mmCIF file of C-alpha atoms in Angstrom:
data_model
loop_
_atom_site.group_PDB
_atom_site.id
_atom_site.type_symbol
_atom_site.label_atom_id
_atom_site.label_comp_id
_atom_site.label_asym_id
_atom_site.label_seq_id
_atom_site.Cartn_x
_atom_site.Cartn_y
_atom_site.Cartn_z
ATOM 1 C CA MET A 1 45.426 -19.138 14.901
ATOM 2 C CA ALA A 2 43.057 -20.610 12.317
ATOM 3 C CA ASN A 3 44.511 -22.461 9.334
ATOM 4 C CA LEU A 4 44.296 -21.019 5.796
ATOM 5 C CA GLU A 5 41.393 -23.232 4.849
ATOM 6 C CA SER A 6 39.134 -21.628 7.428
ATOM 7 C CA VAL A 7 40.080 -17.968 6.931
ATOM 8 C CA SER A 8 38.230 -15.933 4.328
ATOM 9 C CA LEU A 9 39.717 -12.758 2.934
ATOM 10 C CA GLU A 10 36.992 -10.732 4.570
ATOM 11 C CA ALA A 11 37.774 -12.221 7.995
ATOM 12 C CA ALA A 12 41.480 -11.655 7.506
ATOM 13 C CA PHE A 13 41.047 -8.003 6.637
ATOM 14 C CA ALA A 14 38.447 -7.464 9.370
ATOM 15 C CA THR A 15 40.920 -8.838 11.851
ATOM 16 C CA LEU A 16 43.636 -6.538 10.670
ATOM 17 C CA ASP A 17 41.207 -3.574 10.653
ATOM 18 C CA SER A 18 40.367 -4.306 14.302
ATOM 19 C CA VAL A 19 43.971 -3.923 15.472
ATOM 20 C CA PRO A 20 44.577 -0.343 16.693
ATOM 21 C CA TYR A 21 47.485 1.281 14.854
ATOM 22 C CA ASN A 22 49.615 3.894 16.528
ATOM 23 C CA GLY A 23 52.481 4.048 14.063
ATOM 24 C CA ASP A 24 54.327 1.280 15.940
ATOM 25 C CA ASP A 25 57.135 -0.333 13.941
ATOM 26 C CA GLN A 26 56.694 -3.506 15.999
ATOM 27 C CA LEU A 27 53.058 -3.781 14.897
ATOM 28 C CA ASP A 28 54.081 -3.293 11.246
ATOM 29 C CA LEU A 29 56.600 -6.114 11.671
ATOM 30 C CA MET A 30 54.089 -8.420 13.324
ATOM 31 C CA VAL A 31 51.524 -7.833 10.613
ATOM 32 C CA SER A 32 54.000 -8.402 7.863
ATOM 33 C CA GLU A 33 55.144 -11.708 9.397
ATOM 34 C CA THR A 34 51.720 -13.090 10.120
ATOM 35 C CA THR A 35 49.686 -12.198 7.025
ATOM 36 C CA LEU A 36 49.916 -13.420 3.526
ATOM 37 C CA PRO A 37 49.835 -10.866 0.704
ATOM 38 C CA TYR A 38 46.470 -10.742 -0.994
ATOM 39 C CA ARG A 39 47.770 -12.222 -4.224
ATOM 40 C CA GLU A 40 49.319 -15.228 -2.556
ATOM 41 C CA LEU A 41 46.162 -15.835 -0.539
ATOM 42 C CA ALA A 42 44.042 -15.570 -3.713
ATOM 43 C CA TRP A 43 46.195 -18.160 -5.434
ATOM 44 C CA LEU A 44 46.110 -20.552 -2.524
ATOM 45 C CA ASN A 45 42.332 -20.297 -2.320
ATOM 46 C CA TRP A 46 42.042 -20.821 -6.119
ATOM 47 C CA ILE A 47 44.248 -23.923 -6.209
ATOM 48 C CA GLU A 48 42.473 -25.322 -3.165
ATOM 49 C CA GLU A 49 39.229 -25.109 -5.160
ATOM 50 C CA VAL A 50 40.833 -26.792 -8.115
ATOM 51 C CA GLU A 51 42.039 -29.651 -5.888
ATOM 52 C CA ALA A 52 38.599 -29.972 -4.340
ATOM 53 C CA ILE A 53 37.031 -30.364 -7.795
ATOM 54 C CA ILE A 54 39.532 -32.881 -9.166
ATOM 55 C CA GLY A 55 39.792 -34.729 -5.843
ATOM 56 C CA LYS A 56 43.592 -34.900 -5.730
ATOM 57 C CA SER A 57 46.678 -32.757 -5.655
ATOM 58 C CA ALA A 58 47.160 -30.332 -8.607
ATOM 59 C CA ASP A 59 50.905 -30.912 -8.394
ATOM 60 C CA GLY A 60 51.262 -33.378 -11.255
ATOM 61 C CA ASP A 61 53.892 -33.791 -13.934
ATOM 62 C CA GLN A 62 52.916 -31.715 -16.984
ATOM 63 C CA VAL A 63 54.399 -34.204 -19.477
ATOM 64 C CA GLU A 64 53.395 -37.390 -17.772
ATOM 65 C CA ASP A 65 50.015 -36.377 -16.168
ATOM 66 C CA GLY A 66 48.964 -33.572 -18.499
ATOM 67 C CA TYR A 67 48.705 -31.046 -15.620
ATOM 68 C CA SER A 68 51.040 -29.411 -13.082
ATOM 69 C CA ILE A 69 50.963 -26.801 -10.395
ATOM 70 C CA ASP A 70 52.897 -24.458 -12.732
ATOM 71 C CA GLY A 71 50.449 -25.107 -15.512
ATOM 72 C CA PHE A 72 47.502 -24.317 -13.194
ATOM 73 C CA TYR A 73 49.349 -21.191 -11.926
ATOM 74 C CA ALA A 74 49.578 -19.981 -15.585
ATOM 75 C CA LEU A 75 45.877 -20.561 -15.962
ATOM 76 C CA TRP A 76 45.207 -18.630 -12.758
ATOM 77 C CA GLU A 77 47.286 -15.784 -13.990
ATOM 78 C CA ARG A 78 45.184 -15.716 -17.189
ATOM 79 C CA GLY A 79 42.186 -15.150 -14.934
ATOM 80 C CA LEU A 80 40.444 -18.447 -15.387
ATOM 81 C CA THR A 81 38.128 -19.776 -12.735
ATOM 82 C CA PRO A 82 38.951 -23.176 -11.279
ATOM 83 C CA ALA A 83 36.256 -24.771 -13.337
ATOM 84 C CA MET A 84 37.540 -23.078 -16.513
ATOM 85 C CA ALA A 85 41.104 -24.242 -15.726
ATOM 86 C CA ILE A 86 39.925 -27.815 -15.432
ATOM 87 C CA GLU A 87 38.211 -27.482 -18.726
ATOM 88 C CA GLU A 88 41.599 -26.465 -20.238
ATOM 89 C CA VAL A 89 43.006 -29.809 -19.123
ATOM 90 C CA LYS A 90 39.866 -31.792 -19.815
ATOM 91 C CA HIS A 91 41.837 -34.414 -21.767
ATOM 92 C CA VAL A 92 43.137 -35.533 -18.336
ATOM 93 C CA LYS A 93 41.121 -38.119 -16.543
ATOM 94 C CA PHE A 94 41.216 -37.110 -12.861
#
């Protein structure tokens, strides 16, 4: 199975769409155990882009570093793009 970095949403949904469904509870269980919910996947893709831009982990200490994963999550929930989120913490020297 490919890792998250190499799977686009379109590819993930296309793969799911290609699996024939016959009302099998086992298939429902398999799909639920092997796929991430759209929201979780969207967050992971977003924070990966933030980390690619800043060149390091986004998991800093809010007080000490001026940014944190929770802070970035709040910015993502507000609908900011990764670039906009980084602007919000522009006082930080990455």
